[in-house]
GROMACS .gro file of C-alpha atoms in nm:
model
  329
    1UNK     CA    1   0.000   0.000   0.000
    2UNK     CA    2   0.116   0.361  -0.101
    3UNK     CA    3   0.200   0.619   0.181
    4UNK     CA    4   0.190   0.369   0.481
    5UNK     CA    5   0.386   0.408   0.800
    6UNK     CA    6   0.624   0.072   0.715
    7UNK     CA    7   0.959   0.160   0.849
    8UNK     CA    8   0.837   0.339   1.141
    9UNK     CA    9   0.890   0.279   1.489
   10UNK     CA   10   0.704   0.115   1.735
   11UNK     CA   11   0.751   0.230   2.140
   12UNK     CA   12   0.592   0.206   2.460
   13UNK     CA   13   0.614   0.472   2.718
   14UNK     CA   14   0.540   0.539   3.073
   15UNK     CA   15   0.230   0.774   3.157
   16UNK     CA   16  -0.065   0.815   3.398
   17UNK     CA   17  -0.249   0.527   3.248
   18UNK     CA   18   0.085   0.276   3.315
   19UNK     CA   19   0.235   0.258   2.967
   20UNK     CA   20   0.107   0.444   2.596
   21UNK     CA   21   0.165   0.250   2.270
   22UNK     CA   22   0.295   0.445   1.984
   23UNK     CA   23   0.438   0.479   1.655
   24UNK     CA   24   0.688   0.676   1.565
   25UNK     CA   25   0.868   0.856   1.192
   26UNK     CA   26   1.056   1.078   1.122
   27UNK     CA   27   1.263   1.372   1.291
   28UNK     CA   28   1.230   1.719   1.357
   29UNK     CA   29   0.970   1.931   1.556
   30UNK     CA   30   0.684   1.671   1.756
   31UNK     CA   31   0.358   1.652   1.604
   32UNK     CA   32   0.116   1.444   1.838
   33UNK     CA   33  -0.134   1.245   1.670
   34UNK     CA   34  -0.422   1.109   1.845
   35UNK     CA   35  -0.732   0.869   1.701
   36UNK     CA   36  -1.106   0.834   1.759
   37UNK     CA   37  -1.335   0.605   1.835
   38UNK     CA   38  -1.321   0.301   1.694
   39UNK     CA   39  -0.942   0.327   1.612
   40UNK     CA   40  -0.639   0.333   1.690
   41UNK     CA   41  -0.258   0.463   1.601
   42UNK     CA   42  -0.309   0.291   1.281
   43UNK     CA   43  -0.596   0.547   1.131
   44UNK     CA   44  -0.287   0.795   1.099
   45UNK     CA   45  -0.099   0.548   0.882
   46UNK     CA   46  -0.151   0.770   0.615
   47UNK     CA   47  -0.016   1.068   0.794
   48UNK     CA   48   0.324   0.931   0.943
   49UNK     CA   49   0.486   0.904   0.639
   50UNK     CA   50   0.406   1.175   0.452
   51UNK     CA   51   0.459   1.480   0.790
   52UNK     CA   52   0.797   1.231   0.846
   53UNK     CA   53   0.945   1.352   0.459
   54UNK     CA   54   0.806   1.701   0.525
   55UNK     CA   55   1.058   1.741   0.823
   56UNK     CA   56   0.833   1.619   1.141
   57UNK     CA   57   0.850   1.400   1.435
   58UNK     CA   58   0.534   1.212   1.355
   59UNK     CA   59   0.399   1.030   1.637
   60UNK     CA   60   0.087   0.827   1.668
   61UNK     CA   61  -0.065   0.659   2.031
   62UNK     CA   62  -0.330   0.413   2.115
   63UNK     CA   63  -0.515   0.622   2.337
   64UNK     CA   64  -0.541   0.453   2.719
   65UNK     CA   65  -0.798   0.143   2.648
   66UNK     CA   66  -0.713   0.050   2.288
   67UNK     CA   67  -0.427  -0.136   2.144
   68UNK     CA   68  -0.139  -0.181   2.344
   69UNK     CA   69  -0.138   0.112   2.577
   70UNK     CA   70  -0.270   0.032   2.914
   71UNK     CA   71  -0.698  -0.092   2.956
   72UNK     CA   72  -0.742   0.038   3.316
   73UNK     CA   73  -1.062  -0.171   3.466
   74UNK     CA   74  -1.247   0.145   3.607
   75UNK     CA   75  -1.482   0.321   3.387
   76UNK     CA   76  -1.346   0.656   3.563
   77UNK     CA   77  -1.025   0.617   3.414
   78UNK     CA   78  -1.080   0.746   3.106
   79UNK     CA   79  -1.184   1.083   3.218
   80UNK     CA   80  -1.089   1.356   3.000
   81UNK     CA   81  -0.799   1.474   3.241
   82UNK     CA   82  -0.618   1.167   3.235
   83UNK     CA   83  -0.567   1.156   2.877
   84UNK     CA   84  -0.482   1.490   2.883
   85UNK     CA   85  -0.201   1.403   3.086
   86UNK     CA   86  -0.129   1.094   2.896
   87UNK     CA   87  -0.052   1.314   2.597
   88UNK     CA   88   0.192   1.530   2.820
   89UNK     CA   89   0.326   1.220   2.944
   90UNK     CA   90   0.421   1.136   2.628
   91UNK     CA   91   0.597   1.468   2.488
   92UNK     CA   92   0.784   1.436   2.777
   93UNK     CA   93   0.856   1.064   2.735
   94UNK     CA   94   1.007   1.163   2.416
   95UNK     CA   95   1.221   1.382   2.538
   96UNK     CA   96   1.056   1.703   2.412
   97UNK     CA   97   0.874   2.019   2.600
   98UNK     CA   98   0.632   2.084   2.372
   99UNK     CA   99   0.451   1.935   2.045
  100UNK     CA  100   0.164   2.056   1.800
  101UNK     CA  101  -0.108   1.827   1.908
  102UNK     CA  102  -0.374   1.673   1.571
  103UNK     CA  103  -0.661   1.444   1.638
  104UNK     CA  104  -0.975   1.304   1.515
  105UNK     CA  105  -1.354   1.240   1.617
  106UNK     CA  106  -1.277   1.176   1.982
  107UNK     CA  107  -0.893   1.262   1.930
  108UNK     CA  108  -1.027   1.633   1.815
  109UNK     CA  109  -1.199   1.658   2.188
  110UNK     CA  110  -0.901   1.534   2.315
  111UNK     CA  111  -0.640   1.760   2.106
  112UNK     CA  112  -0.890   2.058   2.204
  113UNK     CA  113  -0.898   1.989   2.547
  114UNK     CA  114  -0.484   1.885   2.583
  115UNK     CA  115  -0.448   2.236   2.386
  116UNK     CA  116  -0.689   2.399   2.676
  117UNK     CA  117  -0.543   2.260   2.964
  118UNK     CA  118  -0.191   2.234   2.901
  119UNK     CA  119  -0.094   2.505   2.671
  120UNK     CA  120   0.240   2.493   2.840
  121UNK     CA  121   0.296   2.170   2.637
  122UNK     CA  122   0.045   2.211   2.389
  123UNK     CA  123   0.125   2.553   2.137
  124UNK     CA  124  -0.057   2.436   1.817
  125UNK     CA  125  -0.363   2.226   1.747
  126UNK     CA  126  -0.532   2.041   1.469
  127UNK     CA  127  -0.881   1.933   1.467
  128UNK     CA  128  -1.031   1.688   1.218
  129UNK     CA  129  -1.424   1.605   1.177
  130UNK     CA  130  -1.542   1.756   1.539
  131UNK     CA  131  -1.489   2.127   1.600
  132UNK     CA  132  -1.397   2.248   1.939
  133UNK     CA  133  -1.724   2.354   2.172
  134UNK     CA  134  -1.603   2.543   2.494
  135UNK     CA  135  -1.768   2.338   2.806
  136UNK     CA  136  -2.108   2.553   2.906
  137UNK     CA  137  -2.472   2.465   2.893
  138UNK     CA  138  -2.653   2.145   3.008
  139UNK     CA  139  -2.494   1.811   3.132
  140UNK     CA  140  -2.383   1.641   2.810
  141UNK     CA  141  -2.635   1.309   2.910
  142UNK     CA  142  -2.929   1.602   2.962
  143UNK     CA  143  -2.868   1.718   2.637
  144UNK     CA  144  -2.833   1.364   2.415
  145UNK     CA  145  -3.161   1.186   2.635
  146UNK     CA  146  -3.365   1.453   2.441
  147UNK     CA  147  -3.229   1.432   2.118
  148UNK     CA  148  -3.420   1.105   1.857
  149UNK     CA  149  -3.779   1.126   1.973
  150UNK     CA  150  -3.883   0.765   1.991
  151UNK     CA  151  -3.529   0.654   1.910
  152UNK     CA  152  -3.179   0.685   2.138
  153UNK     CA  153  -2.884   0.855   2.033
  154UNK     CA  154  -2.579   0.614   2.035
  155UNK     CA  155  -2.386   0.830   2.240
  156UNK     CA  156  -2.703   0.754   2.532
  157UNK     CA  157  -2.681   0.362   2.365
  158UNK     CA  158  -2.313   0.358   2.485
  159UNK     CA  159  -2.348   0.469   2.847
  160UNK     CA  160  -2.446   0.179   3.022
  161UNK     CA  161  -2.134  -0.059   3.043
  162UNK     CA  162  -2.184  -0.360   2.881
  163UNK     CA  163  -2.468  -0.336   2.663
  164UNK     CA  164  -2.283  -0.185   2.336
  165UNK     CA  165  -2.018  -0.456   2.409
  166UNK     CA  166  -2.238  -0.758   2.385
  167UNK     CA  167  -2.388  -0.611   2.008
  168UNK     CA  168  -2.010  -0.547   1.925
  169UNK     CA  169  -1.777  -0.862   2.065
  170UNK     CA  170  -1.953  -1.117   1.890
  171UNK     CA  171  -1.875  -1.042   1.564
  172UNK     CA  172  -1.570  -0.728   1.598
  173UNK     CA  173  -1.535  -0.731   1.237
  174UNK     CA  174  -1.854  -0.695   1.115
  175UNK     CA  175  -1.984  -0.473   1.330
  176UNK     CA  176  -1.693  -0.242   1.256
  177UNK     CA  177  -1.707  -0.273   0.901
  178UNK     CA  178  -2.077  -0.172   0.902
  179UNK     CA  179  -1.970   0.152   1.142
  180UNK     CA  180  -1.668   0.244   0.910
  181UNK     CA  181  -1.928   0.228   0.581
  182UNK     CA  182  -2.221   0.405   0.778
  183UNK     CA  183  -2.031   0.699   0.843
  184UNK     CA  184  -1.843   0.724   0.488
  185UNK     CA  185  -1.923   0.965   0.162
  186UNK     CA  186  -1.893   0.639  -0.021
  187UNK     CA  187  -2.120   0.398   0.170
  188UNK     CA  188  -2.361   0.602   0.412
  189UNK     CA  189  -2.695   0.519   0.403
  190UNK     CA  190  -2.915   0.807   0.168
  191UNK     CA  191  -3.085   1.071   0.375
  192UNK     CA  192  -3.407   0.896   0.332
  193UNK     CA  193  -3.288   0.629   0.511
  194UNK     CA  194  -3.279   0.577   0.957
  195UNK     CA  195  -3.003   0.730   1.044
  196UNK     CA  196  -2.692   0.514   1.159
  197UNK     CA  197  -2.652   0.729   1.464
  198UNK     CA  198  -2.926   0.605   1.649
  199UNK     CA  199  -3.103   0.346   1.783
  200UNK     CA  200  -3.471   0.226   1.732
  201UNK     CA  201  -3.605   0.113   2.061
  202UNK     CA  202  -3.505  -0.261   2.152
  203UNK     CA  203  -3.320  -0.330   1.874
  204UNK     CA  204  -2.910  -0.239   1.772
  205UNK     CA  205  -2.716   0.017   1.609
  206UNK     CA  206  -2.583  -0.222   1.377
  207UNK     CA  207  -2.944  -0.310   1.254
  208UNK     CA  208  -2.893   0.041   1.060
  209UNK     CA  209  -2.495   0.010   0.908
  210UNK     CA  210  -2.521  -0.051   0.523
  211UNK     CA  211  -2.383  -0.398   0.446
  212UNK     CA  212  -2.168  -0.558   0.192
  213UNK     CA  213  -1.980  -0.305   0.071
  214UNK     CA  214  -1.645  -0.155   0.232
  215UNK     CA  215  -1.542   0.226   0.185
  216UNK     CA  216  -1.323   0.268  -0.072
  217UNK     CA  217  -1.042   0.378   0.159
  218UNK     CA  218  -1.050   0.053   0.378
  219UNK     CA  219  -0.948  -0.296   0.231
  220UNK     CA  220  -0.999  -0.629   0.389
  221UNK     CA  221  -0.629  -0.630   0.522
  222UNK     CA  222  -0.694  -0.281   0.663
  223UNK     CA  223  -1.008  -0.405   0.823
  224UNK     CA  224  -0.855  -0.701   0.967
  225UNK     CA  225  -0.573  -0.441   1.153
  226UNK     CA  226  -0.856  -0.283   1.357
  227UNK     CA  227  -1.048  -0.578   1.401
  228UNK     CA  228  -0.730  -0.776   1.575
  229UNK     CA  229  -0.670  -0.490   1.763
  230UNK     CA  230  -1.026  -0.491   1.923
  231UNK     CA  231  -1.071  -0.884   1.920
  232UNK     CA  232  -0.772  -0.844   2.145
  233UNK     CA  233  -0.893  -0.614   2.373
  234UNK     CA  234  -1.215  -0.596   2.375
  235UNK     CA  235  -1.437  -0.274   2.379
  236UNK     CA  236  -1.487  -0.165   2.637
  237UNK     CA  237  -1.149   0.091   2.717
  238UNK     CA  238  -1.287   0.224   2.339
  239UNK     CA  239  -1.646   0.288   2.483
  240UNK     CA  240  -1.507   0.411   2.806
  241UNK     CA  241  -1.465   0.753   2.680
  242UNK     CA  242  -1.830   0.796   2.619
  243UNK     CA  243  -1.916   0.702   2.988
  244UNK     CA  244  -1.718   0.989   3.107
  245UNK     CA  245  -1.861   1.295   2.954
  246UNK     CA  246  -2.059   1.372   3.250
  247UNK     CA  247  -1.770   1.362   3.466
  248UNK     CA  248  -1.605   1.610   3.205
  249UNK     CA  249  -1.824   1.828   3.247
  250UNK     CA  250  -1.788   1.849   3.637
  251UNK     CA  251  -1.415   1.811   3.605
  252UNK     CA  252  -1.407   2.071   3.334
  253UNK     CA  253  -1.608   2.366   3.461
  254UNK     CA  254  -1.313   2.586   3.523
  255UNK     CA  255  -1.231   2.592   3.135
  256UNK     CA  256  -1.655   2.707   3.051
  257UNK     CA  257  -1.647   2.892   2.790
  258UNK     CA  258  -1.274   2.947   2.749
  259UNK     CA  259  -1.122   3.000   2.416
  260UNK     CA  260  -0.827   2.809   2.267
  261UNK     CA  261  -0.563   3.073   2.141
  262UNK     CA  262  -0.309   2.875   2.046
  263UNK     CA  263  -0.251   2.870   1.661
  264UNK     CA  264  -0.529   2.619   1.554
  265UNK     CA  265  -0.695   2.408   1.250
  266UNK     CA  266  -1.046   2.286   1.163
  267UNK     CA  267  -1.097   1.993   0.849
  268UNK     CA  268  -1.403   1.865   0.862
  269UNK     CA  269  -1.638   1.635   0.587
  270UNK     CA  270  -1.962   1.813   0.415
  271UNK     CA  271  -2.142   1.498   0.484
  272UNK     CA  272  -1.990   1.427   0.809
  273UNK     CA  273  -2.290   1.446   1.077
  274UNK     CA  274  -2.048   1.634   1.307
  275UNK     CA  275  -1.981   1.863   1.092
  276UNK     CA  276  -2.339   1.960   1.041
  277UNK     CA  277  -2.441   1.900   1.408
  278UNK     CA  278  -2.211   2.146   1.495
  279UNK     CA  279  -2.247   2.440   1.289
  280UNK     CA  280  -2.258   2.635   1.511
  281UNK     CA  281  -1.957   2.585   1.657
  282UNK     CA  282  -1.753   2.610   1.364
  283UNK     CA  283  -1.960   2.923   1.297
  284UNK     CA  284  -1.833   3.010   1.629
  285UNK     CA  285  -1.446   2.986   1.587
  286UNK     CA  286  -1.359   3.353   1.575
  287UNK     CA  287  -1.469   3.388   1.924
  288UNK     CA  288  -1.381   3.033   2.053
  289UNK     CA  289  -1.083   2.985   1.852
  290UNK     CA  290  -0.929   3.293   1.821
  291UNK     CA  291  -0.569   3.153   1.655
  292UNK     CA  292  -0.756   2.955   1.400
  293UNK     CA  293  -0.504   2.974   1.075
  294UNK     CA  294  -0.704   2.729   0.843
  295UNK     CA  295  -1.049   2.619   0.830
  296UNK     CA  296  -1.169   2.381   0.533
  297UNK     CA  297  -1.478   2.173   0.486
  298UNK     CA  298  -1.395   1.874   0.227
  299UNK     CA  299  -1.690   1.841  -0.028
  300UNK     CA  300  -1.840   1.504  -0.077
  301UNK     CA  301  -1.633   1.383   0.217
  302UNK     CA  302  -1.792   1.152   0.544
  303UNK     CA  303  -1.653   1.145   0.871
  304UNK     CA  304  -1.343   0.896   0.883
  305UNK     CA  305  -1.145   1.257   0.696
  306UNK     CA  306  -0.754   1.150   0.685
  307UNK     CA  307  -0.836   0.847   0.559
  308UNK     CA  308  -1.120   0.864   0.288
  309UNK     CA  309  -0.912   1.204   0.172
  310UNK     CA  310  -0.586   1.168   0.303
  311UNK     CA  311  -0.371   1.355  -0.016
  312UNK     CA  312  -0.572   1.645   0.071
  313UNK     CA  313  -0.560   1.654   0.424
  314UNK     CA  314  -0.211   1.563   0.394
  315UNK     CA  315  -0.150   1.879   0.198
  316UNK     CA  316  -0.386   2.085   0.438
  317UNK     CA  317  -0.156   2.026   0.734
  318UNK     CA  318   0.176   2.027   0.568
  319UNK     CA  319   0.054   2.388   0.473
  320UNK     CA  320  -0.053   2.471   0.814
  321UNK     CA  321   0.226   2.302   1.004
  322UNK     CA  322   0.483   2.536   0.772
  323UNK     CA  323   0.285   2.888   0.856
  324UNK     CA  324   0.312   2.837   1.207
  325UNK     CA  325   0.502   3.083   1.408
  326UNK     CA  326   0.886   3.022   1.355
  327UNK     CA  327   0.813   2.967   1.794
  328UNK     CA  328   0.569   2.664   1.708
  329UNK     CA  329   0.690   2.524   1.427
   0.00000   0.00000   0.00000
């Protein structure tokens, strides 16, 4: 496969959760990238390569819970705070004081919040499919209970521990291959059709993925990476995240409505839910992200962004990485 991350380095390092798992090309200034939900280091694979010949340090974790970085047992672990200090654990761990920090679906949240929290470590940030939202308003599980009518949001589906793993376990592949082609330009189900993001009352979330058909930027090898990953481990460090946003919120409410000023970037998909969900936000980014440089929405693109349009974004943050202050760069 073109543009993949094959002589790069594999490393585990010491943090908060007991060890991070990542992946490492290239030298020069640290850029930090950190995956969604359900990934792991290997969604950047497109990424490592190409920031690696551009004159980076690319770096790529498993966040805590998913491939070889530590699966602490207590739902509470995976608190938004601890992987903020993960991610300093790791600049550190590498020997550097400070890194531009990139990530995706969840990984954006996290990026945005690392960026809030520790902008002593933190002095650029990328964000890719979900734009930053300061903390204010409602408790987050207030706020999704109301949203489907008659149906529940998967982000309510996913709270009670358990349940999401017992659709998931029994067939990892499947069931990932159906959320990978429900949530891609290529493959989504049309408009007319239930949406994949929630669930009708005593039935699955699967029971709405288009089948038989991958994306066109996933192949059956591909596939089988983050399926062995998650037969491995299970879900339930991946889920994990979404049982904390609550807590978040509590632990957050120092940082309501704070901007992020550090020199910033927003990609996001025209078809991508998140994207559309969250207009306002991105509407919102002169006041909430003050130091934003570049701000694109890819036509015709779905949610999984750096992988169903990876030239472009590849270009889009080469471009960005090289106008950042000589002091960030």
């Amino acid at each position: 496969m073109s543009q993949q991350a094959t002589d790069a380095t594999h490393r585990l390092v010491s943090s908060p959760a007991g060890r991070i798992h990542l992946v490492e090309q290239g030298t020069g200034p640290l850029v930090l990238l950190v995956h969604g939900f359900p990934e792991s280091w290997y969604s950047w694979r497109h990424q490592l390569p190409v920031l690696a010949a551009a004159g980076y340090r690319a770096v790529a974790i498993d966040v805590r819970g998913y491939g070889r970085s530590s699966k602490p047992a207590d739902a509470a672990a995976y608190r938004m705070l601890d992987l903020v200090e993960d991610n300093a654990s790791v600049v550190h761990a590498l020997g550097e004081r400070s890194a531009v920090i990139v990530g995706h679906d969840w990984g954006s949240t996290i990026a945005a919040n690392s960026a809030l929290v520790r902008p002593d470590v933190f002095h650029a940030v990328g964000l890719l499919s979900v734009p930053y939202a300061p903390r204010g308003g409602p408790r987050p599980s207030e706020i999704f209970a109301r949203m489907g009518g008659d149906d529940e949001f998967y982000v309510s589906y996913f709270q009670e521990l358990g349940r999401a793993e017992a659709e998931i376990e029994p067939d990892v592949r499947g069931w990932l291959a159906g959320f990978y082609a429900a949530l891609s330009a290529d493959t989504m189900p049309a408009p007319s059709a239930p949406d994949p993001h929630f669930v009708s009352r005593g039935e699955t979330l699967r029971d709405r993925f288009p089948a038989g058909r991958l994306p066109g930027w996933l192949s059956e090898d591909e596939l089988d990476v983050y399926a062995g990953e998650f037969e491995r481990t299970g879900m339930s460090g991946a889920l994990s995240r979404y049982r904390n946003m609550d807590r978040d919120w509590e632990d957050l409410a120092e940082f309501d409505g704070t901007p992020i000023t550090q020199p910033s970037l927003f990609i996001g998909g025209s078809l991508d839910a998140s994207t559309s969900w969250m207009a306002d936000a991105i509407n919102a980014y002169p006041t909430t992200m003050p130091g934003l440089l570049s701000s694109h929405i890819l036509d015709g693109c779905g949610h999984w962004i750096q992988q169903e349009r990876r030239d472009e974004v590849n270009q889009l943050l080469i471009d960005w990485l090289t106008a950042l202050p000589t002091a960030s760069a």
